[in-house]
Amino acid sequence: MKLLVFSDSHHEKGMLEALLRRAREEAGLSGILFAGDGAGDTDAFGSLAPVYAVRGNCDPEDPSVPRARNLSFGEAWIFLTHGNLQRVKMTLALLARDTRDTGASVAVYGHTHRQGAETVSGVLCVNPGALARGDYALFHLQAGGMPEVEFLSL
């Protein structure tokens, strides 16, 4: 199972179009995760796979778009959030706590605009980077529930 993961697109049309082209070339996408800051930027991706989005700190208030969501893909449980409410620019401890509280073992967040993956208190915390800078990620989910993370740039 493969997931496209991105965040912080900030309406950068050229990067969105480039990612959409790449996504069309990716065979077997099971879902698209968007960690906020680019309300409406995922609209064109819905024809490729189900889109799961959350609201970021730069997005308008919209009760139909949650600030966080808990998602299940096979055996993998993923907590998707922007990260600003967990203060991810200072620490990943609150993100790891909130993830564990939902029963998930993987957190996807944005906000810092820096690609990276770090295990904190048993939680794999993954930031795909900022699509506005061309950064995104693919998750390859295997049996056992933990994704193999592939960081990519346009």
Tab-separated table of C-alpha atoms in Angstrom:
chain	number	residue	atom	x	y	z
A	1	MET	CA	0.000	0.000	0.000
A	2	LYS	CA	1.340	3.421	-0.956
A	3	LEU	CA	0.391	6.876	0.372
A	4	LEU	CA	1.337	10.275	-1.019
A	5	VAL	CA	2.094	12.662	1.855
A	6	PHE	CA	2.528	16.430	1.653
A	7	SER	CA	2.042	19.614	3.625
A	8	ASP	CA	2.527	23.369	3.523
A	9	SER	CA	1.768	23.906	-0.154
A	10	HIS	CA	0.711	27.518	0.509
A	11	HIS	CA	-1.069	27.691	-2.874
A	12	GLU	CA	2.196	27.398	-4.852
A	13	LYS	CA	0.527	26.550	-8.149
A	14	GLY	CA	3.685	25.403	-9.967
A	15	MET	CA	4.619	22.938	-7.216
A	16	LEU	CA	1.040	21.650	-6.971
A	17	GLU	CA	0.922	21.035	-10.726
A	18	ALA	CA	4.302	19.279	-10.636
A	19	LEU	CA	3.222	17.050	-7.736
A	20	LEU	CA	-0.047	16.249	-9.494
A	21	ARG	CA	1.930	15.112	-12.565
A	22	ARG	CA	4.181	12.939	-10.362
A	23	ALA	CA	1.186	11.512	-8.525
A	24	ARG	CA	-0.434	10.518	-11.818
A	25	GLU	CA	2.741	8.565	-12.664
A	26	GLU	CA	2.747	6.753	-9.290
A	27	ALA	CA	1.021	3.424	-9.657
A	28	GLY	CA	-1.158	2.116	-6.856
A	29	LEU	CA	-1.739	5.125	-4.606
A	30	SER	CA	-4.116	4.096	-1.820
A	31	GLY	CA	-4.471	7.544	-0.296
A	32	ILE	CA	-3.216	11.108	-0.149
A	33	LEU	CA	-2.439	12.750	3.203
A	34	PHE	CA	-2.266	16.544	3.457
A	35	ALA	CA	-1.054	18.060	6.733
A	36	GLY	CA	-2.434	21.553	6.176
A	37	ASP	CA	-1.500	25.095	5.116
A	38	GLY	CA	-2.991	25.235	1.660
A	39	ALA	CA	-6.765	25.006	2.004
A	40	GLY	CA	-8.237	23.764	-1.254
A	41	ASP	CA	-4.864	22.737	-2.679
A	42	THR	CA	-5.855	19.063	-2.637
A	43	ASP	CA	-8.963	19.474	-4.802
A	44	ALA	CA	-7.300	18.229	-7.999
A	45	PHE	CA	-5.877	15.137	-6.264
A	46	GLY	CA	-9.241	13.579	-5.409
A	47	SER	CA	-9.491	11.821	-8.772
A	48	LEU	CA	-6.283	9.871	-8.029
A	49	ALA	CA	-7.027	8.442	-4.576
A	50	PRO	CA	-8.981	9.323	-1.429
A	51	VAL	CA	-7.671	12.570	0.100
A	52	TYR	CA	-7.362	13.016	3.867
A	53	ALA	CA	-6.648	16.615	4.865
A	54	VAL	CA	-6.355	18.650	8.032
A	55	ARG	CA	-6.347	22.377	8.626
A	56	GLY	CA	-3.110	24.263	9.277
A	57	ASN	CA	-2.504	27.510	11.114
A	58	CYS	CA	-2.612	29.509	7.832
A	59	ASP	CA	-5.887	27.934	6.692
A	60	PRO	CA	-9.274	29.583	7.250
A	61	GLU	CA	-11.573	28.216	9.911
A	62	ASP	CA	-13.671	25.499	8.292
A	63	PRO	CA	-15.590	23.043	10.463
A	64	SER	CA	-15.628	20.506	7.600
A	65	VAL	CA	-11.811	20.241	7.724
A	66	PRO	CA	-10.569	18.960	11.095
A	67	ARG	CA	-7.402	20.069	12.845
A	68	ALA	CA	-6.408	16.428	13.317
A	69	ARG	CA	-7.602	12.990	12.302
A	70	ASN	CA	-6.794	9.396	13.087
A	71	LEU	CA	-6.574	7.184	10.006
A	72	SER	CA	-6.317	3.445	9.469
A	73	PHE	CA	-4.580	1.869	6.479
A	74	GLY	CA	-4.462	-1.872	6.941
A	75	GLU	CA	-2.567	-2.409	10.180
A	76	ALA	CA	-1.163	1.137	10.233
A	77	TRP	CA	-2.789	3.796	12.393
A	78	ILE	CA	-1.706	7.323	11.482
A	79	PHE	CA	-2.372	10.543	13.389
A	80	LEU	CA	-2.534	13.409	10.865
A	81	THR	CA	-2.209	16.991	12.098
A	82	HIS	CA	-0.488	20.219	11.119
A	83	GLY	CA	1.506	20.305	14.337
A	84	ASN	CA	1.179	23.924	15.374
A	85	LEU	CA	-1.090	23.006	18.296
A	86	GLN	CA	1.524	20.476	19.442
A	87	ARG	CA	4.281	23.132	19.223
A	88	VAL	CA	6.389	20.983	16.873
A	89	LYS	CA	8.816	23.843	16.250
A	90	MET	CA	9.998	23.393	19.850
A	91	THR	CA	9.509	19.691	20.616
A	92	LEU	CA	7.937	16.519	19.243
A	93	ALA	CA	6.975	15.290	22.724
A	94	LEU	CA	3.432	16.720	22.588
A	95	LEU	CA	2.919	15.301	19.097
A	96	ALA	CA	4.041	11.871	20.292
A	97	ARG	CA	1.715	12.107	23.313
A	98	ASP	CA	-1.303	13.110	21.209
A	99	THR	CA	-0.527	10.328	18.731
A	100	ARG	CA	-0.301	7.687	21.458
A	101	ASP	CA	-3.545	9.012	22.998
A	102	THR	CA	-5.364	8.187	19.729
A	103	GLY	CA	-3.882	4.682	19.589
A	104	ALA	CA	-1.758	5.490	16.532
A	105	SER	CA	1.935	4.695	16.223
A	106	VAL	CA	2.728	7.095	13.357
A	107	ALA	CA	2.304	10.873	13.297
A	108	VAL	CA	2.290	12.966	10.125
A	109	TYR	CA	2.722	16.692	10.629
A	110	GLY	CA	3.863	19.835	8.844
A	111	HIS	CA	4.369	23.403	10.086
A	112	THR	CA	8.181	23.379	10.331
A	113	HIS	CA	8.751	23.085	6.552
A	114	ARG	CA	11.548	20.553	7.236
A	115	GLN	CA	11.542	16.987	5.947
A	116	GLY	CA	12.405	14.424	8.550
A	117	ALA	CA	11.461	11.371	10.528
A	118	GLU	CA	12.202	10.760	14.169
A	119	THR	CA	10.982	8.195	16.670
A	120	VAL	CA	9.848	9.818	19.915
A	121	SER	CA	8.510	7.705	22.784
A	122	GLY	CA	7.765	4.866	20.379
A	123	VAL	CA	5.954	7.090	17.845
A	124	LEU	CA	7.326	7.568	14.340
A	125	CYS	CA	6.950	11.328	13.694
A	126	VAL	CA	7.178	12.205	9.991
A	127	ASN	CA	7.253	15.616	8.356
A	128	PRO	CA	7.104	15.483	4.542
A	129	GLY	CA	8.540	19.006	4.311
A	130	ALA	CA	6.937	21.958	2.550
A	131	LEU	CA	5.534	21.365	-0.909
A	132	ALA	CA	5.964	25.125	-1.430
A	133	ARG	CA	9.700	24.252	-1.538
A	134	GLY	CA	9.101	21.090	-3.581
A	135	ASP	CA	9.285	18.562	-0.730
A	136	TYR	CA	6.933	15.627	-0.204
A	137	ALA	CA	7.024	11.956	0.814
A	138	LEU	CA	5.715	8.527	-0.060
A	139	PHE	CA	4.755	5.980	2.582
A	140	HIS	CA	5.147	2.332	1.636
A	141	LEU	CA	3.042	0.329	4.086
A	142	GLN	CA	4.021	-3.248	4.746
A	143	ALA	CA	2.557	-5.927	6.985
A	144	GLY	CA	3.162	-4.907	10.574
A	145	GLY	CA	1.868	-1.372	10.224
A	146	MET	CA	5.044	0.742	10.180
A	147	PRO	CA	5.631	2.621	6.933
A	148	GLU	CA	8.842	2.827	5.017
A	149	VAL	CA	9.218	6.568	4.380
A	150	GLU	CA	10.649	7.833	1.108
A	151	PHE	CA	11.473	11.555	1.120
A	152	LEU	CA	11.327	13.190	-2.308
A	153	SER	CA	11.706	16.608	-3.911
A	154	LEU	CA	10.396	18.032	-7.159
